[in-house]
PDB file of N, CA and C in Angstrom:
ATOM      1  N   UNK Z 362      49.201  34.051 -41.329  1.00 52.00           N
ATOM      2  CA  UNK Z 362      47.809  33.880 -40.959  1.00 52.00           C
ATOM      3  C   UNK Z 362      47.697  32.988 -39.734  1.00 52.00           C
ATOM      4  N   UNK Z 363      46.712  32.866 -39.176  1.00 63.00           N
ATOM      5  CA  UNK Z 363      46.261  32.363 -37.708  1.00 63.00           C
ATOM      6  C   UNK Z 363      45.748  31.424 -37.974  1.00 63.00           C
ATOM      7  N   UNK Z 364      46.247  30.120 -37.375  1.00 74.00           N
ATOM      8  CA  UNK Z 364      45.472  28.780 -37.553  1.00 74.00           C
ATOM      9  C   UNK Z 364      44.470  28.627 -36.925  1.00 74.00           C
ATOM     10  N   UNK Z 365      43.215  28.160 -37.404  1.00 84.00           N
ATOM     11  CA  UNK Z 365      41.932  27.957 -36.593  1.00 84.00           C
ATOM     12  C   UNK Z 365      42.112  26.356 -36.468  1.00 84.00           C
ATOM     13  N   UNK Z 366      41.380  26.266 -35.424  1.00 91.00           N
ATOM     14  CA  UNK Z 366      41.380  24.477 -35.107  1.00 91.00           C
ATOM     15  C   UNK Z 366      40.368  24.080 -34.083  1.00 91.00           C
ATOM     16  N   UNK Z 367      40.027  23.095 -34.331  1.00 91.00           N
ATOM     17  CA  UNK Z 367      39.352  22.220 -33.540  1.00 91.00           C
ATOM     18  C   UNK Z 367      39.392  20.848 -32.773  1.00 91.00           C
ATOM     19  N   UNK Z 368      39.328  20.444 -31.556  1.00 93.00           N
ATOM     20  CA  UNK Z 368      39.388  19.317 -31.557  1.00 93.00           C
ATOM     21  C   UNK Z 368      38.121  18.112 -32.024  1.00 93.00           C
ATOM     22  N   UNK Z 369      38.960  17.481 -32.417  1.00 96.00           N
ATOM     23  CA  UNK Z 369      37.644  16.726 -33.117  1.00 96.00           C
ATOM     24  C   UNK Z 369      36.315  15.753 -32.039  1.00 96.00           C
ATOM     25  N   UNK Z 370      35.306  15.732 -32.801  1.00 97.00           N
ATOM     26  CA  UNK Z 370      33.899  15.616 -31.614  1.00 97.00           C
ATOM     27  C   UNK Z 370      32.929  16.796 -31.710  1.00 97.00           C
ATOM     28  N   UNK Z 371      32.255  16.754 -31.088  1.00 96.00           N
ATOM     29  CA  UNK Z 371      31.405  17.691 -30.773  1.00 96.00           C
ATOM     30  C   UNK Z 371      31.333  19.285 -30.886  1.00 96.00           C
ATOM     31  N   UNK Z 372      31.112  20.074 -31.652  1.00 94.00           N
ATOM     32  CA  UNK Z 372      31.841  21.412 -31.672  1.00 94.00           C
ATOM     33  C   UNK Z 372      30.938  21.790 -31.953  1.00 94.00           C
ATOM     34  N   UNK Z 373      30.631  23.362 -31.066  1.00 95.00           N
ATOM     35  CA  UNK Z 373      29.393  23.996 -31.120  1.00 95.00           C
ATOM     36  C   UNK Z 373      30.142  25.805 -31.825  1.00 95.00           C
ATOM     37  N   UNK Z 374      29.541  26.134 -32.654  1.00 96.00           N
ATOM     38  CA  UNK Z 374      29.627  27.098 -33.592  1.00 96.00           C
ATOM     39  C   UNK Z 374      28.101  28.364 -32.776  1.00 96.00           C
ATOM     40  N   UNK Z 375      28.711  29.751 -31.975  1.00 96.00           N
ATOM     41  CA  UNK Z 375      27.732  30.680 -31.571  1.00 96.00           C
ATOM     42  C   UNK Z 375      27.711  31.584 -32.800  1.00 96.00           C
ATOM     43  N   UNK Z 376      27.095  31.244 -33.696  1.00 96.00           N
ATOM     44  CA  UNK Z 376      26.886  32.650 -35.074  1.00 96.00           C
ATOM     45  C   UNK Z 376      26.010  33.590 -34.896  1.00 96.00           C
ATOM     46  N   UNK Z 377      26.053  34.461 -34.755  1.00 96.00           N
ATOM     47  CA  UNK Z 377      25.580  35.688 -34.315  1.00 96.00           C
ATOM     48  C   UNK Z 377      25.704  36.700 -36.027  1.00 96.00           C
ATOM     49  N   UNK Z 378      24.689  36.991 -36.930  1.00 96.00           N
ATOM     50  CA  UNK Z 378      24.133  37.939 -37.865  1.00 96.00           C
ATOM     51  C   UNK Z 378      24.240  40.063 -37.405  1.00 96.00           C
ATOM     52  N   UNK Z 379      25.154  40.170 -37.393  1.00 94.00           N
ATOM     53  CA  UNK Z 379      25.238  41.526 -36.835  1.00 94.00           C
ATOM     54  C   UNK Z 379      25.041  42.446 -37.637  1.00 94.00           C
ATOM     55  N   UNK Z 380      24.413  42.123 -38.867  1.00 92.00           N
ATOM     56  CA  UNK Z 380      23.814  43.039 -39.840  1.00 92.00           C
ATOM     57  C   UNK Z 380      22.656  43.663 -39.513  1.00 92.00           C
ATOM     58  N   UNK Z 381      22.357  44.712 -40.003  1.00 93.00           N
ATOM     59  CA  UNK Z 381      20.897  45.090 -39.722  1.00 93.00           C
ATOM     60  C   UNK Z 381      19.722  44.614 -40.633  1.00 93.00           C
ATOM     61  N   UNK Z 382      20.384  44.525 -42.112  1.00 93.00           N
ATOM     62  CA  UNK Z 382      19.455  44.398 -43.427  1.00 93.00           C
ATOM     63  C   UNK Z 382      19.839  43.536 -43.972  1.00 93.00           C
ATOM     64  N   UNK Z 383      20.618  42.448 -44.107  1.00 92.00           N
ATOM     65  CA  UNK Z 383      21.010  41.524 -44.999  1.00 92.00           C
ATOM     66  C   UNK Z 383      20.707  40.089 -44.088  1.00 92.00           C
ATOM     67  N   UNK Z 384      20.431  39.057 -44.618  1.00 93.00           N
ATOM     68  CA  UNK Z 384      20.232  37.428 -44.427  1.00 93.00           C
ATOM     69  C   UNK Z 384      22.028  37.365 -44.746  1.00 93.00           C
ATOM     70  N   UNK Z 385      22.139  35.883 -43.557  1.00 95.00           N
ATOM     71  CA  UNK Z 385      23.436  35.910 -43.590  1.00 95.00           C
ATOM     72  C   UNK Z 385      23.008  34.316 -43.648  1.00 95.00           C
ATOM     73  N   UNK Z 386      24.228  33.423 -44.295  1.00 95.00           N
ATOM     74  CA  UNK Z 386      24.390  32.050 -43.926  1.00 95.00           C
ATOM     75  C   UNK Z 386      26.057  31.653 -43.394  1.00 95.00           C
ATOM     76  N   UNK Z 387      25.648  30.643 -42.715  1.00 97.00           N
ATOM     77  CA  UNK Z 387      26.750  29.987 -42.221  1.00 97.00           C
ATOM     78  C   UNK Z 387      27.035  28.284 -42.264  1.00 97.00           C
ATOM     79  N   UNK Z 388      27.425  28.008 -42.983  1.00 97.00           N
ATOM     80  CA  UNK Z 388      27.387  26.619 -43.603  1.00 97.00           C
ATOM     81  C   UNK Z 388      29.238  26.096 -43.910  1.00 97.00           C
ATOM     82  N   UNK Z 389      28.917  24.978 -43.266  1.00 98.00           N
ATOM     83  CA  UNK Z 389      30.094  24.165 -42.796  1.00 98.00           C
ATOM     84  C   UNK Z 389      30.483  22.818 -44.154  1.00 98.00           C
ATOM     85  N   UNK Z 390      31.595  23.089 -44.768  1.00 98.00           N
ATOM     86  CA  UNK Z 390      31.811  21.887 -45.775  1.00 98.00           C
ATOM     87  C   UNK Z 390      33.307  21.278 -44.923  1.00 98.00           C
ATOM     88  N   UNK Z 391      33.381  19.819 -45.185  1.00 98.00           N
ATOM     89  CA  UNK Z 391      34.396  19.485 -45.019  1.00 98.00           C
ATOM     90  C   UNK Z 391      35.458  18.924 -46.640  1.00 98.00           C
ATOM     91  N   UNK Z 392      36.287  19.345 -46.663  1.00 98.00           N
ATOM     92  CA  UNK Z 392      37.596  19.971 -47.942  1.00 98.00           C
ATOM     93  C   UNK Z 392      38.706  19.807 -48.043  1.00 98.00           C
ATOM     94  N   UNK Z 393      39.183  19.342 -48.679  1.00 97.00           N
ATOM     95  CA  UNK Z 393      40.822  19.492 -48.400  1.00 97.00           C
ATOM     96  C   UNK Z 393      41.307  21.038 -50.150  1.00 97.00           C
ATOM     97  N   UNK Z 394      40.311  21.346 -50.578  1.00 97.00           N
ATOM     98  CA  UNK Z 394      39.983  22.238 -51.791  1.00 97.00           C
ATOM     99  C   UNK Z 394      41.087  23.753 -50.788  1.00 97.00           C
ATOM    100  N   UNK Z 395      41.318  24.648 -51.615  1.00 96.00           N
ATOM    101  CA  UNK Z 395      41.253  25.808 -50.853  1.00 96.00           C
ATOM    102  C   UNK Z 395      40.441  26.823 -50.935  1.00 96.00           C
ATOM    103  N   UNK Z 396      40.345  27.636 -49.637  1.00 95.00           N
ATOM    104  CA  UNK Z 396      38.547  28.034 -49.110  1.00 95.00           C
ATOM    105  C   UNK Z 396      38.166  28.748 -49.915  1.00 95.00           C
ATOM    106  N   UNK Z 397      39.113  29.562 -50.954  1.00 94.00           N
ATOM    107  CA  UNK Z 397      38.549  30.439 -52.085  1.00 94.00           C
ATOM    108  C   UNK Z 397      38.640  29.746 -53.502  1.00 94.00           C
ATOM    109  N   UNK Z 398      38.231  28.176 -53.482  1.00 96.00           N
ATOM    110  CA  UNK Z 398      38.067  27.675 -54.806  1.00 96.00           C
ATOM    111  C   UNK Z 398      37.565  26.122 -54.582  1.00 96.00           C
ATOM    112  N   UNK Z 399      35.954  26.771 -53.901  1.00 97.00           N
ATOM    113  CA  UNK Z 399      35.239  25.728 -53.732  1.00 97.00           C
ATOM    114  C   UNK Z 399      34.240  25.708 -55.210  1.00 97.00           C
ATOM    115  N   UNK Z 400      33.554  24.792 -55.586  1.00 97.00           N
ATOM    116  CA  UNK Z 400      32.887  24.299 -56.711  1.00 97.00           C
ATOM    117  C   UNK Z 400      31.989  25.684 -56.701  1.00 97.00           C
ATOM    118  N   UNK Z 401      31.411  26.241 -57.757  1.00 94.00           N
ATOM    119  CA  UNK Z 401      30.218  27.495 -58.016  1.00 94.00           C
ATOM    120  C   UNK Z 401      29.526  26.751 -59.083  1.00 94.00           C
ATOM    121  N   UNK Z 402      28.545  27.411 -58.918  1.00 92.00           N
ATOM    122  CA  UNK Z 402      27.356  27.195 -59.578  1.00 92.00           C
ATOM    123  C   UNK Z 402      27.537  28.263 -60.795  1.00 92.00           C
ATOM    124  N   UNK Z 403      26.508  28.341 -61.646  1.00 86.00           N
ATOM    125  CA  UNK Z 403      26.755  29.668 -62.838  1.00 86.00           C
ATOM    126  C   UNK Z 403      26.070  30.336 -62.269  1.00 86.00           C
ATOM    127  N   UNK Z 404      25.399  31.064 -61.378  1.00 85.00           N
ATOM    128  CA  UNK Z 404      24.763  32.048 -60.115  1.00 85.00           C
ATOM    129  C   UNK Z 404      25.968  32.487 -59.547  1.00 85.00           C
ATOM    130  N   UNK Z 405      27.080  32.140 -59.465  1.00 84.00           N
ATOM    131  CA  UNK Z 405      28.320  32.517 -58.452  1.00 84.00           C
ATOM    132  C   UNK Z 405      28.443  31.562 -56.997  1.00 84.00           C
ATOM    133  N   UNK Z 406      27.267  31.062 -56.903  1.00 92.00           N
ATOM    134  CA  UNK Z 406      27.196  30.704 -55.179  1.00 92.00           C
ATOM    135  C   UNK Z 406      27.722  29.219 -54.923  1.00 92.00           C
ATOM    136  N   UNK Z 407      28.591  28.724 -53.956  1.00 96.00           N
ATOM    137  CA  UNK Z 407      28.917  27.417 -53.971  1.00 96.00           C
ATOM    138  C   UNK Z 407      27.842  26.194 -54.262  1.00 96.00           C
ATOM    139  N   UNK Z 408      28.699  25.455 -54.984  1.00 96.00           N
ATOM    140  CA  UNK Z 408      28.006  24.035 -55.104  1.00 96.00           C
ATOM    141  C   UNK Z 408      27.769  23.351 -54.130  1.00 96.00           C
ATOM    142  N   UNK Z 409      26.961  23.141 -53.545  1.00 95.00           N
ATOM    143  CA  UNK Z 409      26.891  22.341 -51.779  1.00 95.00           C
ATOM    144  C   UNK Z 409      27.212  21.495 -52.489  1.00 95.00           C
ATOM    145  N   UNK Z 410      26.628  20.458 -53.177  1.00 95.00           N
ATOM    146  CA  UNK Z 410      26.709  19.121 -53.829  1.00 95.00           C
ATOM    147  C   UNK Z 410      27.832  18.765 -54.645  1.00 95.00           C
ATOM    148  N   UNK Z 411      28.697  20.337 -54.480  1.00 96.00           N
ATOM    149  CA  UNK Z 411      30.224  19.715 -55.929  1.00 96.00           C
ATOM    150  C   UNK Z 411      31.112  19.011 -55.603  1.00 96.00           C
ATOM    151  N   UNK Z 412      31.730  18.918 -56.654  1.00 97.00           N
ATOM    152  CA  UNK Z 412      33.163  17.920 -56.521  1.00 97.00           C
ATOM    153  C   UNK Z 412      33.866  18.213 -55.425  1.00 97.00           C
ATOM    154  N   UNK Z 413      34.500  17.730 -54.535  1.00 97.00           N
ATOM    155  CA  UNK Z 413      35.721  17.994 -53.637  1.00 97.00           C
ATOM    156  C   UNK Z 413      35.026  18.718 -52.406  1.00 97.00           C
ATOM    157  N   UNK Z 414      33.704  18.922 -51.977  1.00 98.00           N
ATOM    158  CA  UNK Z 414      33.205  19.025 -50.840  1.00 98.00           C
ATOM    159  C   UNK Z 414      32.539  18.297 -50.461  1.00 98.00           C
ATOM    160  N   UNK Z 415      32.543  17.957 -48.741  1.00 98.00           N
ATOM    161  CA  UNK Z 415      31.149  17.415 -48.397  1.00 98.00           C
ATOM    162  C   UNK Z 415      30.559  18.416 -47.452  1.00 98.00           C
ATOM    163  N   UNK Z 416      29.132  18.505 -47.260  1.00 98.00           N
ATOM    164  CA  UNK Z 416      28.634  19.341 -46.584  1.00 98.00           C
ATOM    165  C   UNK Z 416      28.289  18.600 -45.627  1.00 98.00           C
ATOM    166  N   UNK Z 417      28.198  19.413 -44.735  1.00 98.00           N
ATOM    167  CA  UNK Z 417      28.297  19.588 -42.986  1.00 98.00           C
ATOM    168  C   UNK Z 417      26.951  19.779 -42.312  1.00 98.00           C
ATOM    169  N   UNK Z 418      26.572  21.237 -42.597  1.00 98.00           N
ATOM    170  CA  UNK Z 418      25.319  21.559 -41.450  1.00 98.00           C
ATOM    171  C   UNK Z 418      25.480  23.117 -42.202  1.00 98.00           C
ATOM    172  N   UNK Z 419      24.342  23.986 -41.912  1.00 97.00           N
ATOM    173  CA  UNK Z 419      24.106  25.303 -41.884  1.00 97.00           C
ATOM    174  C   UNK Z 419      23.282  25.582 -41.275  1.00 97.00           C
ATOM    175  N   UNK Z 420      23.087  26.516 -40.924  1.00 97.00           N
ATOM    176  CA  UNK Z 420      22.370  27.893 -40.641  1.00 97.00           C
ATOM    177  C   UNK Z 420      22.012  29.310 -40.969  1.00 97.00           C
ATOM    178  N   UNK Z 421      20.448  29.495 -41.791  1.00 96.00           N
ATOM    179  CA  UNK Z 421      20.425  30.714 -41.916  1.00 96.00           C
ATOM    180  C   UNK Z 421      20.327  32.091 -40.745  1.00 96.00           C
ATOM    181  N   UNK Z 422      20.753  33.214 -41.058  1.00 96.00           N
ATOM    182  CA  UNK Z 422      20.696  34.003 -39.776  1.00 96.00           C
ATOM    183  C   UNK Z 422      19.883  35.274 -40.726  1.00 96.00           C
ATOM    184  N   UNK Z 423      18.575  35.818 -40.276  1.00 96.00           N
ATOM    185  CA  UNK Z 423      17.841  36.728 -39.743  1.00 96.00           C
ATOM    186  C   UNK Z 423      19.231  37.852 -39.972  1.00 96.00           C
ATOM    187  N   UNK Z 424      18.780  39.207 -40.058  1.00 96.00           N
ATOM    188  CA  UNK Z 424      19.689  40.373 -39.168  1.00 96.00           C
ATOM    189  C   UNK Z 424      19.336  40.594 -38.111  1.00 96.00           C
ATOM    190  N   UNK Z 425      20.674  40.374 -37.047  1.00 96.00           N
ATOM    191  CA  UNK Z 425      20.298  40.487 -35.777  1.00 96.00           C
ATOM    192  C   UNK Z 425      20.044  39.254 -35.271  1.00 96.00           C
ATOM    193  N   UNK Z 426      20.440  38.024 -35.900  1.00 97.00           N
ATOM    194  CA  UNK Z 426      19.632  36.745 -35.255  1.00 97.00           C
ATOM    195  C   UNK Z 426      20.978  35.992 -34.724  1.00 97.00           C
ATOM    196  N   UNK Z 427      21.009  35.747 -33.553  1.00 97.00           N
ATOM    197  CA  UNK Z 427      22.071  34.553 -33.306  1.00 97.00           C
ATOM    198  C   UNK Z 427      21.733  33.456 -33.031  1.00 97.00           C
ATOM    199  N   UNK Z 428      22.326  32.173 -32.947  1.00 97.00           N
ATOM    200  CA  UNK Z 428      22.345  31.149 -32.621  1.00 97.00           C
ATOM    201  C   UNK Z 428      22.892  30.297 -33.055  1.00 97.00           C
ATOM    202  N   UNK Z 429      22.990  28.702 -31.769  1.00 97.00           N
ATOM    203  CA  UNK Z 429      24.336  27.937 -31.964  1.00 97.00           C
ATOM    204  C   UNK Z 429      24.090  26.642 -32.467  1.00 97.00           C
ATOM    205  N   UNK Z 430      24.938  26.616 -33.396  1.00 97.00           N
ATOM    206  CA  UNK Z 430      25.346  24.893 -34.262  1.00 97.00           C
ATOM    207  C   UNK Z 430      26.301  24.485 -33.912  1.00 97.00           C
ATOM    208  N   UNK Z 431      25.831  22.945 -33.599  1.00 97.00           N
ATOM    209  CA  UNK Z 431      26.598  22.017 -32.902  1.00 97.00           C
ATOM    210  C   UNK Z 431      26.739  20.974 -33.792  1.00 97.00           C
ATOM    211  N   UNK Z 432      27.639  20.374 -34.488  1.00 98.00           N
ATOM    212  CA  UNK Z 432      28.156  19.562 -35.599  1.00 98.00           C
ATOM    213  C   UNK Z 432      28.992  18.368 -34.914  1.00 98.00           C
ATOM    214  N   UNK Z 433      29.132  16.962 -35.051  1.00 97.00           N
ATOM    215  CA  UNK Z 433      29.723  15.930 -34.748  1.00 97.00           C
ATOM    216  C   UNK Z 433      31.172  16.031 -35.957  1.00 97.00           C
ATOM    217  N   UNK Z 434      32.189  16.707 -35.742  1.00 97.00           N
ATOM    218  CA  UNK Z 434      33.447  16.586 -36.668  1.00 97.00           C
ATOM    219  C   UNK Z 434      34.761  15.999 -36.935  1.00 97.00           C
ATOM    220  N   UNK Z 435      35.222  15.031 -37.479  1.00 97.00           N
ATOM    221  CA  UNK Z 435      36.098  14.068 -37.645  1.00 97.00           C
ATOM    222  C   UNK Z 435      37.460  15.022 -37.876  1.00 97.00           C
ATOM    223  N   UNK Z 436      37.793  14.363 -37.672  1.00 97.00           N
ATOM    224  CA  UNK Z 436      39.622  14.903 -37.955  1.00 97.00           C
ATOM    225  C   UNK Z 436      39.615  15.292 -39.641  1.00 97.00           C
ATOM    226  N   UNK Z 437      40.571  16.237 -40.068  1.00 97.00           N
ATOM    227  CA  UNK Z 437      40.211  16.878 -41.426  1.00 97.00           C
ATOM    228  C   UNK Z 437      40.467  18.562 -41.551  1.00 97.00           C
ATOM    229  N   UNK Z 438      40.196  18.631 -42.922  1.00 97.00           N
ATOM    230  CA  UNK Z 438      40.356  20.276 -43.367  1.00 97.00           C
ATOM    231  C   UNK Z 438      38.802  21.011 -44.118  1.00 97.00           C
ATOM    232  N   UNK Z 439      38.309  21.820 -42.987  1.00 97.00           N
ATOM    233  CA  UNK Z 439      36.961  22.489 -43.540  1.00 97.00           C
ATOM    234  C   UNK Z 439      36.830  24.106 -43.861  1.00 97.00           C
ATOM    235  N   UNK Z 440      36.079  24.303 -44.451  1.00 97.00           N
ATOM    236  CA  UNK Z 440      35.569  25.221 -44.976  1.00 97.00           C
ATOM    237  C   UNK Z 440      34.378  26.180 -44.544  1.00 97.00           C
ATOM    238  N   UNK Z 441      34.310  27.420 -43.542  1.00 96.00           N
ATOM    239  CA  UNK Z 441      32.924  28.203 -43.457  1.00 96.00           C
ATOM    240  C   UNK Z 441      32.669  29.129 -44.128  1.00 96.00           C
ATOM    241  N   UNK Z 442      31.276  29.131 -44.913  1.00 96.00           N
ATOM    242  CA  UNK Z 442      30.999  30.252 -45.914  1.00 96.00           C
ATOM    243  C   UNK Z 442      30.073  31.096 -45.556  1.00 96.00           C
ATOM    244  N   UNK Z 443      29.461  32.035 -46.620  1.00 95.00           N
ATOM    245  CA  UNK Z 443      28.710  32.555 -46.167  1.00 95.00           C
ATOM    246  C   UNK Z 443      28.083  32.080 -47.665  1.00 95.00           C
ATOM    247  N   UNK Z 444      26.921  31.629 -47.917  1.00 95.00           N
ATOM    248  CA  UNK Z 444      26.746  31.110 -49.455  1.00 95.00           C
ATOM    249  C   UNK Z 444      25.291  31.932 -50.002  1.00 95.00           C
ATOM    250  N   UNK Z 445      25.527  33.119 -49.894  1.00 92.00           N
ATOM    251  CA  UNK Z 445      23.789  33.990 -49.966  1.00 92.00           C
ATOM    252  C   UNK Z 445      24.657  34.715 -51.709  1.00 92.00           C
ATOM    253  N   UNK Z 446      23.479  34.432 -52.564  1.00 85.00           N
ATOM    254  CA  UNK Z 446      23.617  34.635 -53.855  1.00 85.00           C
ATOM    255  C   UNK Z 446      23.368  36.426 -54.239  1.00 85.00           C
ATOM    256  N   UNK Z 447      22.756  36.455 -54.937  1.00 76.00           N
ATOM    257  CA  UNK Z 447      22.032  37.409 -55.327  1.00 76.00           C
ATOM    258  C   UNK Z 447      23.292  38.431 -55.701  1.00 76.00           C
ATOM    259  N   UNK Z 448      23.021  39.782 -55.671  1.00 73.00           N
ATOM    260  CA  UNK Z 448      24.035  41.033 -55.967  1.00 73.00           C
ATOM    261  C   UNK Z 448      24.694  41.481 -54.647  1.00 73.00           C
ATOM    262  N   UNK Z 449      24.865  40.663 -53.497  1.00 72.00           N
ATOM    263  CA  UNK Z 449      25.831  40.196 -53.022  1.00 72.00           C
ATOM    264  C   UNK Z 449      26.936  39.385 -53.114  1.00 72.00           C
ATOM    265  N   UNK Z 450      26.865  38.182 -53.627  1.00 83.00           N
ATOM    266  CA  UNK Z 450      27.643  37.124 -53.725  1.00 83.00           C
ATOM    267  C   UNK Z 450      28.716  37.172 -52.384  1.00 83.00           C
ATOM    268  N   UNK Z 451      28.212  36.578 -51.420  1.00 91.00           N
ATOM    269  CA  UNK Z 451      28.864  36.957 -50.208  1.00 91.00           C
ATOM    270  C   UNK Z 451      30.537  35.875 -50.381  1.00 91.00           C
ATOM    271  N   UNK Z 452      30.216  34.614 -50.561  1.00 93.00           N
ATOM    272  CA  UNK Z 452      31.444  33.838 -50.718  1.00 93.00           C
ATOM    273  C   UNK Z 452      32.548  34.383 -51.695  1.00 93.00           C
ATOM    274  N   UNK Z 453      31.922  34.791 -53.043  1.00 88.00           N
ATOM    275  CA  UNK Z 453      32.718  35.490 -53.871  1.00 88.00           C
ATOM    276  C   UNK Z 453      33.504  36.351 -53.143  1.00 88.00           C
ATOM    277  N   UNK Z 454      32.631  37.279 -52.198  1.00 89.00           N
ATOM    278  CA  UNK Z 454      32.897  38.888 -51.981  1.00 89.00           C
ATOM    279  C   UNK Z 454      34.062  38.249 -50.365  1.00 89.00           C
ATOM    280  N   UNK Z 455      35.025  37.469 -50.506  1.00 91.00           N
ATOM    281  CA  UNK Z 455      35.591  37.117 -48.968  1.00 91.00           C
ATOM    282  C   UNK Z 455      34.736  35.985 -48.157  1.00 91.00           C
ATOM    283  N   UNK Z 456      33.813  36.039 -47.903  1.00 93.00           N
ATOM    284  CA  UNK Z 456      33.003  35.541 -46.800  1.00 93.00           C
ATOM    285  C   UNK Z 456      33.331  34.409 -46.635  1.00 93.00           C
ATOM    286  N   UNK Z 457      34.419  33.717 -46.129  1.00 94.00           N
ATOM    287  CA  UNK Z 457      34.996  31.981 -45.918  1.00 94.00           C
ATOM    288  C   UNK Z 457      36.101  32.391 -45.085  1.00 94.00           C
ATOM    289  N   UNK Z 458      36.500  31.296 -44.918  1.00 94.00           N
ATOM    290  CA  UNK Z 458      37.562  30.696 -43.705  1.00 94.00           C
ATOM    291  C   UNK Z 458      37.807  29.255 -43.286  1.00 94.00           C
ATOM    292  N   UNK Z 459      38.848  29.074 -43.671  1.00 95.00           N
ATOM    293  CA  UNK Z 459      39.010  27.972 -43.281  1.00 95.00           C
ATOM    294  C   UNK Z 459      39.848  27.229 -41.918  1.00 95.00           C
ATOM    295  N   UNK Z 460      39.249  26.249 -41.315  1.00 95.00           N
ATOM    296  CA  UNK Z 460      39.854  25.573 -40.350  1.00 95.00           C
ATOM    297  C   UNK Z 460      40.021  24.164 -39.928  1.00 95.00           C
ATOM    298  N   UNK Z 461      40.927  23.355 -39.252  1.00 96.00           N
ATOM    299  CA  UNK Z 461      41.357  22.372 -39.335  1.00 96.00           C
ATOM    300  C   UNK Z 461      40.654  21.794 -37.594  1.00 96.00           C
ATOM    301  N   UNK Z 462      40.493  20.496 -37.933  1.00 96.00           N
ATOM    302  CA  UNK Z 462      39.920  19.670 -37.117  1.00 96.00           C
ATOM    303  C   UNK Z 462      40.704  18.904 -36.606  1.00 96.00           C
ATOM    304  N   UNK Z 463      41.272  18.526 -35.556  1.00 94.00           N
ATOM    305  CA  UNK Z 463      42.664  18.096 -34.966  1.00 94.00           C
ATOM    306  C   UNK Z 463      42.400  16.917 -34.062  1.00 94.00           C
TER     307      UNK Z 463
END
C-alpha cells in the first residue's frame, strides 16, 4: 500500500462530492486505532466522541459540491472517513484512509 503523508502545519484538504445523489462527509480524526476499527455507535456510524480518537474538523459535501479544509496538524497517525449513516453506512462500506503527519 501507498503511504499518505503530510507535513505537519497547515494542510489544506480540496474535497470535491462527485456523486450525483448521495451527501458525502469528510471528517478528519487524529488515531493511532486502525482506520477500519474506529469506535461505532449501535447505528454503525463512527463515534466522533469514542475512545482512541480525537476529532479534527469536517465537512459535509452536497452532490456535486466541492470545497477546501484547512486543518492546523501536529505530527501523528490520522484517520479520513466518510461517516454518513443510514442504508449506506459509508465508513462500514470502505470509505476511510488513513495517513500520517510527518
Amino acid at each position: 500500500l501507498e503511504k499518505v503523508s503530510a507535513p505537519a502545519g497547515e494542510v489544506t484538504f480540496h474535497v470535491q462530492n462527485e456523486a450525483t445523489d448521495i451527501v458525502h462527509e469528510f471528517v478528519i480524526f487524529k488515531t493511532d486505532l486502525p482506520q477500519n476499527e474506529l469506535p461505532t455507535t449501535a447505528d454503525g456510524i463512527v463515534d466522533e466522541e469514542g475512545a482512541g480518537i480525537t476529532f479534527i474538523d469536517e465537512v459535509e459535501l452536497e452532490p456535486g459540491q466541492a470545497e477546501d479544509l484547512t486543518v492546523n496538524l501536529e505530527a501523528g497517525n490520522y484517520v479520513m472517513i466518510c461517516n454518513i449513516g443510514g442504508d449506506e453506512m459509508h465508513y462500514s462500506h470502505g470509505m476511510h484512509t488513513a495517513f500520517t503527519v510527518e
